Amino acid sequence: MVLGAVTAVSEWRDLCTGFVQRWPEAYLEIDADGVVAEWNPRAEVLFGWRRADVVGRLAVETILPEPLAVEHLGVTDSPEDSPGPPHVDVRHSAGHVVATEGSLFATREGPDSVIRGFLRPVSAGSGDGLFRKAARTQVDELTGLPNRAQFESRLIDLMSADECTSGTVAVVLLDLDRFKAINSSLGHDLGDRVLAFVADRLRGVGEDVTLLARSGGDEFLACFRGSGGVAEERASAFAERARAALAEPLDIGATEIFLDASVGVALNTFGVTDAGRLLSNAESAMYEAKGNGAGVETFGESMRIELMDRMTTEHSLHRALERRELKLHYQPVVEIAGSTTIGVEALIRWQHPDQGLVAPYRFIPVAEESGLIIPIGAWVLEQACQQLRDWNGRAANGLQGSVEVNLSARQIDDPRIIATVEEILARTGLPPCYLTLEITESALMQDAAAALDVLRALKELGVLLAIDDFGTGYSSLSYLQHFPLDLLKVDRSFVETLGVSTEGEQIVGAVIDLAHALGLQVVAEGVENTDQLEVLRSFGCDLAQGFLFARPLPAEEILSSFGLPISA
Ligand code: C2E
Ligand code: CA
Ligand code: CA
């Protein structure tokens, strides 16, 4: 694949950030140390590895059976010049090796060479003859079903002009829930047997299926045809039968396993004419089903509008950074005992040219999904550190207050996070002890072991660490005591119960005691009235934040309402 006239590395990078997430081919990026820096949703589907399991780890420990030699790719300043390797073997998460062809380039970034590009599993007949000898069979060995490559080529035929006249094509993508847990608790051999059983059960309920295939990992694909809504009916009925069949306990050796699956259905309506788009719509529907627990979702007009909406947001968010449309507001953090402001939390806002001030819930998820949160997050950090440095520099008696900055899970996953924080502290001259990084409980627990390493490294820089929105996720207490945390922020939903429900109060009291036992200071979020404050005071809660004291305000207003915001 040739990527048009991309000449500069920076242009290439900009082009990639958003697109790779939705690109219908697997995208891989490996930094100079051999660590995986990017891995898109398509790569997850094709090779089984979840992004969180590979990004930040050595490629040879996960996806590559052998290191990729930069010399073989040829280092260029322009991706266009690189010939790319004939093929690359990728290790699937299930253990087998998948031969791929594609376009990997090594590009120079400063003194280092970064490898990045796209990968396609090799299928017989693909390529221009050069790749033919690397082509592998079209049948999945484990299940005996056609593999993804065959499914795709058949789907292209079905959607071609001659065949398509006979009606609608519906694609069903079925992804097992929690299969990774089954695989790691039972071992790969039993995991493989489970997949073979699943294939049998799907065959058993697929009487009217046009094509059934294993997509890779724990994903299966089915395709149906029919006119006048028949394809959709068949696909939906198959999805329900498949889930019911999988819910029957599986007897494997001494263990009984209960399976569940999330299913996405997509149709070649709404002007969808290419197979790649149809598959990625089925994927979006499947993720929607997984996210909302509905079991089955059909990609429809509302999902299409939502996707378009997200893409528009993503597109304008790209330019928001350049056009300086992003702003920070600051909310005071108050010490309950002395009623003094000891710091501020930085909260992002988007001053949209048409929509006015946009709240973070409307764009942070898009920024996270597209990867834009990396440059945006770095901007927030730098802006907040610089602001605090300025305020503290003006305080009569030297440095006084601290700033709390929110980090997303995506930033914690970023292999460059430690260097980014270190560089920003050095550039702004803010002593690290005046910076608190907040990470939500659910982000920490997504991959607790990996987060632990990152937190330890951040802690070594001298910054403080807070667990945010505590109580909304599921924390393993054994983990909590290992994290090098300084602060615990009790979520607003718990603070709301104070003075209203005894049970709620008991929970808040217990959380405060627990945090103190672990040596953490406690911040109560969203304190709106004095009743809540008094209960918190009686529980010995250390700090509070909320509309009772101040709403988040622009830097200039915080300054005028609090004098120098931070006073001793
Ligand atoms: P958060 O970190 O839990 O921030 C606290 C949120 O509660 C803020 O919403 C704040 O305006 C709101 N809040 C504070 N006091 C009260 C109160 O007394 N009552 C009520 N009802 N609300 C109160 P905001 O600014 O809309 O931010 C929402 C979320 O967006 C934040 O939740 C945080 O998760 C995320 N966010 C904000 N800025 C950033 C950022 O720079 N980076 C990242 N990754 N996430 C950010
Ligand atoms: Ca926060
Ligand atoms: Ca919070």
Short mmCIF file of C-alpha atoms in Angstrom, two decimals, residues 39-509:
data_model
loop_
_atom_site.label_atom_id
_atom_site.label_comp_id
_atom_site.label_asym_id
_atom_site.label_seq_id
_atom_site.Cartn_x
_atom_site.Cartn_y
_atom_site.Cartn_z
CA TRP A 39 -1.62 -0.97 17.71
CA ASN A 40 -5.03 -0.18 16.27
CA PRO A 41 -8.43 -1.88 16.73
CA ARG A 42 -8.04 -3.77 13.42
CA ALA A 43 -4.74 -5.22 14.67
CA GLU A 44 -6.55 -6.33 17.82
CA VAL A 45 -9.10 -8.17 15.71
CA LEU A 46 -6.63 -9.77 13.32
CA PHE A 47 -3.99 -10.84 15.79
CA GLY A 48 -5.97 -11.27 19.00
CA TRP A 49 -3.79 -9.02 21.18
CA ARG A 50 -5.58 -6.15 22.90
CA ARG A 51 -3.90 -2.77 22.60
CA ALA A 52 -3.30 -2.56 26.35
CA ASP A 53 -1.47 -5.89 26.25
CA VAL A 54 1.07 -4.88 23.62
CA VAL A 55 1.61 -1.12 23.76
CA GLY A 56 4.53 -0.34 26.03
CA ARG A 57 5.92 -3.86 25.82
CA LEU A 58 8.75 -5.22 23.72
CA ALA A 59 7.41 -6.39 20.37
CA VAL A 60 9.39 -9.63 20.62
CA GLU A 61 7.69 -10.43 23.93
CA THR A 62 4.28 -10.25 22.30
CA ILE A 63 3.55 -9.85 18.60
CA LEU A 64 6.83 -10.63 16.89
CA PRO A 65 8.38 -14.10 16.87
CA GLU A 66 11.62 -12.43 15.68
CA PRO A 67 12.91 -8.87 15.93
CA LEU A 68 12.38 -6.70 12.84
CA ALA A 69 15.74 -5.47 11.65
CA VAL A 70 15.59 -1.78 10.77
CA GLU A 71 18.41 -2.32 8.26
CA HIS A 72 16.19 -4.67 6.28
CA LEU A 73 13.46 -2.06 6.01
CA GLY A 74 15.87 0.65 4.94
CA VAL A 75 15.79 3.88 6.93
CA THR A 76 14.24 6.76 5.05
CA ASP A 77 13.05 10.25 5.80
CA SER A 78 10.06 9.61 3.65
CA PRO A 79 7.83 6.55 3.94
CA GLU A 80 7.37 6.57 0.19
CA ASP A 81 10.97 5.62 -0.47
CA SER A 82 10.94 2.49 1.64
CA PRO A 83 10.55 -0.80 -0.16
CA GLY A 84 9.07 -2.56 2.88
CA PRO A 85 9.78 -6.19 3.69
CA PRO A 86 8.39 -9.05 1.57
CA HIS A 87 6.47 -10.31 4.56
CA VAL A 88 6.41 -10.17 8.33
CA ASP A 89 5.39 -12.96 10.65
CA VAL A 90 3.15 -11.86 13.50
CA ARG A 91 2.52 -14.02 16.54
CA HIS A 92 -1.21 -14.33 17.25
CA SER A 93 -2.29 -14.05 20.91
CA ALA A 94 -3.46 -17.68 20.62
CA GLY A 95 0.14 -18.67 19.90
CA HIS A 96 0.20 -19.43 16.17
CA VAL A 97 2.07 -17.36 13.63
CA VAL A 98 0.20 -15.31 11.01
CA ALA A 99 2.06 -14.43 7.82
CA THR A 100 1.42 -10.87 6.74
CA GLU A 101 2.30 -8.60 3.92
CA GLY A 102 2.06 -4.90 3.99
CA SER A 103 4.01 -1.75 4.15
CA LEU A 104 6.27 -1.19 7.09
CA PHE A 105 8.62 1.75 6.97
CA ALA A 106 11.51 2.75 9.15
CA THR A 107 11.58 6.51 9.50
CA ARG A 108 14.10 8.66 11.28
CA GLU A 109 12.82 10.71 14.19
CA GLY A 110 15.75 12.67 15.59
CA PRO A 111 18.55 10.21 16.21
CA ASP A 112 16.15 7.26 16.41
CA SER A 113 14.43 5.10 13.87
CA VAL A 114 10.79 4.27 14.29
CA ILE A 115 9.11 1.42 12.47
CA ARG A 116 5.51 1.92 11.46
CA GLY A 117 3.06 0.78 8.89
CA PHE A 118 0.23 -1.50 7.93
CA LEU A 119 -0.05 -5.28 7.96
CA ARG A 120 -2.41 -7.59 6.10
CA PRO A 121 -2.64 -11.31 6.68
CA VAL A 122 -1.47 -13.03 3.53
CA SER A 123 -4.15 -14.90 1.69
CA ALA A 124 -3.71 -17.16 -1.31
CA GLY A 125 -4.00 -15.23 -4.52
CA SER A 126 -3.28 -11.87 -2.94
CA GLY A 127 -0.29 -9.81 -3.89
CA ASP A 128 1.28 -9.58 -7.26
CA GLY A 129 3.18 -12.84 -7.39
CA LEU A 130 5.97 -11.62 -5.18
CA PHE A 131 4.02 -12.60 -2.10
CA ARG A 132 2.47 -15.74 -3.43
CA LYS A 133 4.96 -18.14 -1.98
CA ALA A 134 4.26 -16.74 1.47
CA ALA A 135 0.54 -17.25 1.04
CA ARG A 136 -1.05 -19.58 3.54
CA THR A 137 -4.14 -21.70 3.51
CA GLN A 138 -7.57 -20.13 3.69
CA VAL A 139 -8.87 -22.50 6.31
CA ASP A 140 -8.47 -21.87 10.00
CA GLU A 141 -6.67 -24.95 11.34
CA LEU A 142 -8.16 -24.86 14.80
CA THR A 143 -11.83 -24.75 13.83
CA GLY A 144 -11.80 -25.92 10.23
CA LEU A 145 -13.79 -22.84 9.31
CA PRO A 146 -12.76 -20.49 6.50
CA ASN A 147 -10.46 -17.79 7.82
CA ARG A 148 -10.87 -14.03 7.72
CA ALA A 149 -9.07 -13.63 4.41
CA GLN A 150 -11.43 -16.03 2.70
CA PHE A 151 -14.44 -14.41 4.31
CA GLU A 152 -13.29 -11.03 3.06
CA SER A 153 -12.72 -12.16 -0.50
CA ARG A 154 -16.08 -13.93 -0.58
CA LEU A 155 -17.76 -10.84 0.85
CA ILE A 156 -16.21 -8.68 -1.86
CA ASP A 157 -17.72 -11.04 -4.45
CA LEU A 158 -21.11 -10.98 -2.76
CA MET A 159 -21.12 -7.20 -2.75
CA SER A 160 -19.93 -6.90 -6.33
CA ALA A 161 -22.38 -5.50 -8.85
CA ASP A 162 -23.56 -8.82 -10.34
CA GLU A 163 -24.27 -10.64 -7.11
CA CYS A 164 -25.59 -7.69 -5.18
CA THR A 165 -28.67 -7.31 -7.33
CA SER A 166 -30.08 -10.33 -5.57
CA GLY A 167 -30.62 -8.46 -2.31
CA THR A 168 -29.05 -7.23 0.87
CA VAL A 169 -25.91 -8.59 2.50
CA ALA A 170 -25.76 -8.75 6.30
CA VAL A 171 -22.54 -9.38 8.21
CA VAL A 172 -22.51 -10.70 11.76
CA LEU A 173 -19.43 -10.32 13.93
CA LEU A 174 -19.47 -12.37 17.12
CA ASP A 175 -16.87 -11.79 19.82
CA LEU A 176 -16.71 -13.96 22.94
CA ASP A 177 -16.89 -12.09 26.23
CA ARG A 178 -14.13 -12.63 28.80
CA PHE A 179 -12.39 -15.20 26.60
CA LYS A 180 -9.00 -13.86 27.66
CA ALA A 181 -9.77 -14.75 31.26
CA ILE A 182 -10.78 -18.27 30.21
CA ASN A 183 -7.64 -18.62 28.16
CA SER A 184 -5.33 -17.47 30.91
CA SER A 185 -7.03 -19.45 33.67
CA LEU A 186 -7.40 -22.71 31.72
CA GLY A 187 -4.33 -22.48 29.55
CA HIS A 188 -4.08 -22.10 25.79
CA ASP A 189 -4.77 -25.78 25.00
CA LEU A 190 -8.13 -25.72 26.70
CA GLY A 191 -8.73 -22.26 25.30
CA ASP A 192 -8.24 -23.71 21.82
CA ARG A 193 -10.69 -26.50 22.58
CA VAL A 194 -13.24 -23.94 23.70
CA LEU A 195 -12.85 -22.15 20.37
CA ALA A 196 -13.32 -25.40 18.47
CA PHE A 197 -16.52 -26.08 20.47
CA VAL A 198 -17.75 -22.58 19.75
CA ALA A 199 -17.20 -23.17 16.02
CA ASP A 200 -19.25 -26.39 16.25
CA ARG A 201 -22.09 -24.67 18.04
CA LEU A 202 -22.14 -21.87 15.50
CA ARG A 203 -22.25 -24.41 12.67
CA GLY A 204 -25.14 -26.06 14.49
CA VAL A 205 -27.24 -22.88 14.48
CA GLY A 206 -26.18 -21.54 11.08
CA GLU A 207 -28.57 -23.40 8.82
CA ASP A 208 -29.26 -20.42 6.54
CA VAL A 209 -25.81 -18.86 6.72
CA THR A 210 -24.11 -17.96 3.42
CA LEU A 211 -20.65 -18.08 4.94
CA LEU A 212 -19.32 -18.74 8.44
CA ALA A 213 -15.70 -18.03 9.30
CA ARG A 214 -13.29 -17.53 12.15
CA SER A 215 -12.01 -14.01 12.06
CA GLY A 216 -9.09 -14.65 14.39
CA GLY A 217 -8.71 -14.77 18.17
CA ASP A 218 -12.12 -15.24 19.73
CA GLU A 219 -14.05 -13.61 16.88
CA PHE A 220 -16.30 -15.26 14.34
CA LEU A 221 -17.97 -13.89 11.23
CA ALA A 222 -21.12 -14.88 9.43
CA CYS A 223 -22.75 -13.50 6.35
CA PHE A 224 -26.38 -13.70 5.18
CA ARG A 225 -28.22 -12.73 2.04
CA GLY A 226 -31.85 -12.04 1.27
CA SER A 227 -34.12 -9.40 -0.14
CA GLY A 228 -36.69 -7.18 1.56
CA GLY A 229 -35.32 -7.33 5.09
CA VAL A 230 -34.70 -11.08 4.96
CA ALA A 231 -30.92 -10.77 5.30
CA GLU A 232 -31.30 -8.65 8.41
CA GLU A 233 -33.89 -11.01 9.90
CA ARG A 234 -31.66 -14.00 9.26
CA ALA A 235 -28.65 -12.25 10.75
CA SER A 236 -30.52 -11.17 13.89
CA ALA A 237 -32.08 -14.59 14.37
CA PHE A 238 -28.66 -16.21 13.97
CA ALA A 239 -27.17 -13.82 16.53
CA GLU A 240 -29.84 -14.78 19.07
CA ARG A 241 -29.53 -18.52 18.36
CA ALA A 242 -25.75 -18.29 18.61
CA ARG A 243 -25.86 -16.56 21.98
CA ALA A 244 -28.39 -19.07 23.28
CA ALA A 245 -26.25 -21.99 22.05
CA LEU A 246 -23.14 -20.56 23.67
CA ALA A 247 -24.95 -20.04 26.96
CA GLU A 248 -25.39 -23.83 27.29
CA PRO A 249 -22.56 -24.99 29.61
CA LEU A 250 -19.53 -26.44 27.86
CA ASP A 251 -18.02 -29.54 29.42
CA ILE A 252 -14.31 -29.44 28.98
CA GLY A 253 -12.47 -32.02 31.03
CA ALA A 254 -13.38 -31.45 34.64
CA THR A 255 -14.52 -27.89 34.08
CA GLU A 256 -17.85 -26.49 33.04
CA ILE A 257 -17.60 -23.26 31.12
CA PHE A 258 -20.32 -20.72 30.51
CA LEU A 259 -19.83 -18.51 27.51
CA ASP A 260 -21.37 -15.31 26.38
CA ALA A 261 -20.77 -13.25 23.31
CA SER A 262 -21.33 -9.76 21.99
CA VAL A 263 -22.60 -9.55 18.45
CA GLY A 264 -22.59 -6.75 15.90
CA VAL A 265 -24.72 -6.84 12.77
CA ALA A 266 -24.23 -4.57 9.74
CA LEU A 267 -26.02 -4.28 6.40
CA ASN A 268 -24.93 -2.99 3.01
CA THR A 269 -27.60 -0.31 3.13
CA PHE A 270 -27.03 3.44 3.71
CA GLY A 271 -24.84 3.46 0.60
CA VAL A 272 -22.31 1.03 2.05
CA THR A 273 -20.73 -0.54 -1.00
CA ASP A 274 -17.39 -1.84 0.16
CA ALA A 275 -16.62 -4.89 2.22
CA GLY A 276 -14.13 -3.10 4.47
CA ARG A 277 -16.74 -0.54 5.51
CA LEU A 278 -19.34 -3.25 6.12
CA LEU A 279 -16.93 -5.16 8.34
CA SER A 280 -15.92 -2.09 10.28
CA ASN A 281 -19.59 -1.16 10.78
CA ALA A 282 -20.19 -4.66 12.18
CA GLU A 283 -17.22 -4.08 14.44
CA SER A 284 -18.59 -0.74 15.68
CA ALA A 285 -21.93 -2.42 16.38
CA MET A 286 -20.18 -5.25 18.22
CA TYR A 287 -18.24 -2.78 20.43
CA GLU A 288 -21.50 -0.95 21.08
CA ALA A 289 -23.12 -4.23 22.15
CA LYS A 290 -20.17 -5.02 24.40
CA GLY A 291 -20.20 -1.55 25.90
CA ASN A 292 -23.91 -1.39 26.67
CA GLY A 293 -24.32 -5.06 27.56
CA ALA A 294 -27.14 -5.45 25.05
CA GLY A 295 -25.68 -8.65 23.59
CA VAL A 296 -26.64 -7.82 19.99
CA GLU A 297 -26.56 -4.46 18.20
CA THR A 298 -27.30 -3.63 14.60
CA PHE A 299 -25.36 -0.85 12.97
CA GLY A 300 -28.06 1.62 12.08
CA GLU A 301 -28.82 5.20 11.26
CA SER A 302 -28.31 6.40 14.85
CA MET A 303 -24.95 4.67 15.13
CA ARG A 304 -23.97 6.09 11.77
CA ILE A 305 -24.92 9.58 12.90
CA GLU A 306 -23.01 9.08 16.13
CA LEU A 307 -19.96 7.88 14.23
CA MET A 308 -20.17 10.86 11.87
CA ASP A 309 -20.54 13.11 14.88
CA ARG A 310 -17.48 11.64 16.48
CA MET A 311 -15.51 11.96 13.28
CA THR A 312 -16.53 15.61 12.97
CA THR A 313 -15.56 16.24 16.58
CA GLU A 314 -12.28 14.46 16.03
CA HIS A 315 -11.61 16.48 12.91
CA SER A 316 -12.21 19.83 14.58
CA LEU A 317 -10.41 18.72 17.73
CA HIS A 318 -7.31 18.21 15.59
CA ARG A 319 -7.38 21.88 14.77
CA ALA A 320 -8.52 23.04 18.20
CA LEU A 321 -5.02 22.60 19.56
CA GLU A 322 -3.39 24.57 16.73
CA ARG A 323 -6.05 27.26 16.87
CA ARG A 324 -5.67 27.64 20.62
CA GLU A 325 -9.34 26.86 21.26
CA LEU A 326 -8.57 24.73 24.32
CA LYS A 327 -8.58 26.44 27.71
CA LEU A 328 -8.05 25.43 31.29
CA HIS A 329 -10.32 26.30 34.15
CA TYR A 330 -9.16 25.90 37.72
CA GLN A 331 -11.13 24.76 40.76
CA PRO A 332 -9.75 25.41 44.26
CA VAL A 333 -8.93 22.50 46.57
CA VAL A 334 -9.57 23.52 50.17
CA GLU A 335 -8.18 22.20 53.42
CA ILE A 336 -11.20 21.42 55.58
CA ALA A 337 -9.61 22.07 58.97
CA GLY A 338 -8.16 25.51 58.21
CA SER A 339 -10.45 26.50 55.31
CA THR A 340 -7.41 27.49 53.23
CA THR A 341 -6.98 26.89 49.53
CA ILE A 342 -3.99 24.64 49.11
CA GLY A 343 -4.17 24.08 45.38
CA VAL A 344 -6.27 23.92 42.23
CA GLU A 345 -7.45 21.22 39.86
CA ALA A 346 -6.97 22.01 36.18
CA LEU A 347 -10.07 21.14 34.10
CA ILE A 348 -10.10 21.41 30.35
CA ARG A 349 -12.66 23.35 28.27
CA TRP A 350 -13.04 23.77 24.52
CA GLN A 351 -13.94 27.24 23.33
CA HIS A 352 -15.60 26.02 20.13
CA PRO A 353 -16.04 28.66 17.40
CA ASP A 354 -19.71 27.65 16.79
CA GLN A 355 -20.74 25.74 19.89
CA GLY A 356 -19.40 27.96 22.66
CA LEU A 357 -17.75 26.48 25.73
CA VAL A 358 -17.76 22.70 25.37
CA ALA A 359 -17.50 20.52 28.51
CA PRO A 360 -14.91 17.74 28.64
CA TYR A 361 -17.41 14.87 28.62
CA ARG A 362 -18.27 15.83 25.05
CA PHE A 363 -14.76 15.62 23.63
CA ILE A 364 -12.41 13.79 26.02
CA PRO A 365 -13.80 10.35 25.01
CA VAL A 366 -13.21 11.21 21.33
CA ALA A 367 -9.72 12.46 22.15
CA GLU A 368 -9.04 9.23 24.00
CA GLU A 369 -10.32 7.01 21.23
CA SER A 370 -8.45 8.84 18.49
CA GLY A 371 -5.19 9.14 20.41
CA LEU A 372 -5.44 12.95 20.36
CA ILE A 373 -5.47 12.84 24.14
CA ILE A 374 -1.68 12.37 23.98
CA PRO A 375 -0.89 15.83 22.52
CA ILE A 376 -3.87 17.40 24.32
CA GLY A 377 -2.85 15.87 27.64
CA ALA A 378 0.70 17.15 27.19
CA TRP A 379 -0.67 20.61 26.44
CA VAL A 380 -2.81 20.53 29.62
CA LEU A 381 0.17 19.50 31.70
CA GLU A 382 2.40 22.20 30.30
CA GLN A 383 -0.23 24.90 30.57
CA ALA A 384 -1.13 23.96 34.16
CA CYS A 385 2.49 23.71 35.31
CA GLN A 386 3.31 27.05 33.69
CA GLN A 387 0.28 28.71 35.31
CA LEU A 388 1.17 27.43 38.75
CA ARG A 389 4.75 28.42 38.29
CA ASP A 390 3.56 31.96 37.45
CA TRP A 391 1.17 32.16 40.42
CA ASN A 392 3.63 30.72 42.86
CA GLY A 393 6.34 33.02 41.57
CA ARG A 394 4.09 35.96 42.47
CA ALA A 395 3.38 34.74 46.01
CA ALA A 396 5.17 36.95 48.48
CA ASN A 397 6.63 34.08 50.44
CA GLY A 398 7.69 31.87 47.56
CA LEU A 399 6.09 28.68 46.30
CA GLN A 400 2.81 27.81 47.96
CA GLY A 401 0.17 25.84 46.15
CA SER A 402 -0.09 22.80 43.94
CA VAL A 403 -1.94 21.86 40.79
CA GLU A 404 -3.84 18.65 40.07
CA VAL A 405 -3.89 17.44 36.48
CA ASN A 406 -6.07 14.61 35.14
CA LEU A 407 -4.42 11.83 33.14
CA SER A 408 -6.36 9.40 30.94
CA ALA A 409 -5.76 5.67 30.74
CA ARG A 410 -4.46 6.26 27.25
CA GLN A 411 -1.76 8.58 28.60
CA ILE A 412 -0.73 6.02 31.21
CA ASP A 413 -0.40 3.50 28.36
CA ASP A 414 1.80 5.87 26.37
CA PRO A 415 5.41 4.69 26.56
CA ARG A 416 6.54 8.32 26.45
CA ILE A 417 4.52 9.49 29.46
CA ILE A 418 7.41 9.57 31.95
CA ALA A 419 9.66 11.54 29.59
CA THR A 420 6.79 13.93 28.78
CA VAL A 421 6.13 14.75 32.44
CA GLU A 422 9.84 15.09 33.15
CA GLU A 423 10.41 17.42 30.20
CA ILE A 424 7.44 19.62 31.07
CA LEU A 425 8.57 19.97 34.68
CA ALA A 426 12.04 20.92 33.49
CA ARG A 427 10.74 23.39 30.90
CA THR A 428 8.32 25.16 33.22
CA GLY A 429 10.55 25.01 36.28
CA LEU A 430 7.70 23.86 38.55
CA PRO A 431 9.14 21.76 41.38
CA PRO A 432 7.63 18.26 41.00
CA CYS A 433 6.16 18.24 44.52
CA TYR A 434 3.69 20.93 43.36
CA LEU A 435 2.21 18.70 40.68
CA THR A 436 -0.40 16.03 41.47
CA LEU A 437 -1.40 13.64 38.69
CA GLU A 438 -4.92 12.23 38.96
CA ILE A 439 -5.77 8.85 37.50
CA THR A 440 -9.27 7.43 37.76
CA GLU A 441 -9.85 4.23 39.65
CA SER A 442 -11.13 2.50 36.51
CA ALA A 443 -8.10 3.58 34.44
CA LEU A 444 -5.78 2.20 37.11
CA MET A 445 -7.60 -1.11 37.29
CA GLN A 446 -7.78 -1.63 33.50
CA ASP A 447 -4.31 -3.08 33.62
CA ALA A 448 -3.22 -2.73 37.22
CA ALA A 449 0.15 -4.41 36.77
CA ALA A 450 1.20 -2.12 33.91
CA ALA A 451 -0.18 0.95 35.71
CA LEU A 452 1.87 0.06 38.77
CA ASP A 453 5.13 0.31 36.81
CA VAL A 454 4.16 3.66 35.31
CA LEU A 455 3.06 5.06 38.67
CA ARG A 456 6.29 4.00 40.29
CA ALA A 457 8.31 5.73 37.58
CA LEU A 458 6.18 8.89 37.88
CA LYS A 459 6.62 8.82 41.63
CA GLU A 460 10.37 8.73 41.17
CA LEU A 461 10.12 12.08 39.41
CA GLY A 462 8.84 13.50 42.70
CA VAL A 463 5.25 14.26 41.67
CA LEU A 464 2.25 13.34 43.83
CA LEU A 465 -0.34 10.82 42.67
CA ALA A 466 -4.09 10.73 43.27
CA ILE A 467 -6.70 8.07 42.60
CA ASP A 468 -9.68 9.93 41.11
CA ASP A 469 -13.43 9.14 41.14
CA PHE A 470 -12.83 6.62 43.90
CA GLY A 471 -15.82 4.35 44.46
CA THR A 472 -17.03 4.32 40.85
CA GLY A 473 -14.78 1.50 39.68
CA TYR A 474 -13.80 -1.75 41.18
CA SER A 475 -10.55 -1.53 43.12
CA SER A 476 -8.66 -4.48 44.29
CA LEU A 477 -7.57 -3.47 47.77
CA SER A 478 -4.49 -5.65 47.56
CA TYR A 479 -3.44 -3.57 44.57
CA LEU A 480 -4.39 -0.27 46.11
CA GLN A 481 -1.86 -0.66 48.87
CA HIS A 482 0.91 -1.32 46.35
CA PHE A 483 0.25 1.79 44.29
CA PRO A 484 2.49 4.67 45.38
CA LEU A 485 -0.50 7.00 45.93
CA ASP A 486 -0.68 10.18 47.98
CA LEU A 487 -4.32 11.18 47.62
CA LEU A 488 -7.68 9.51 47.26
CA LYS A 489 -10.54 11.52 45.77
CA VAL A 490 -13.96 10.29 46.91
CA ASP A 491 -16.35 10.53 43.99
CA ARG A 492 -19.13 13.11 44.02
CA SER A 493 -21.81 10.40 43.93
CA PHE A 494 -20.80 9.41 47.48
CA VAL A 495 -20.51 12.97 48.75
CA GLU A 496 -24.08 13.53 47.51
CA THR A 497 -25.35 10.99 50.02
CA LEU A 498 -23.99 12.89 53.03
CA GLY A 499 -26.79 14.21 55.20
CA VAL A 500 -29.25 12.19 53.11
CA SER A 501 -28.55 8.51 53.67
CA THR A 502 -27.01 6.85 56.70
CA GLU A 503 -25.74 4.01 54.59
CA GLY A 504 -24.01 6.45 52.24
CA GLU A 505 -22.43 8.22 55.19
CA GLN A 506 -21.13 4.93 56.54
CA ILE A 507 -19.49 4.17 53.21
CA VAL A 508 -17.80 7.58 53.05
CA GLY A 509 -16.64 7.17 56.67
#
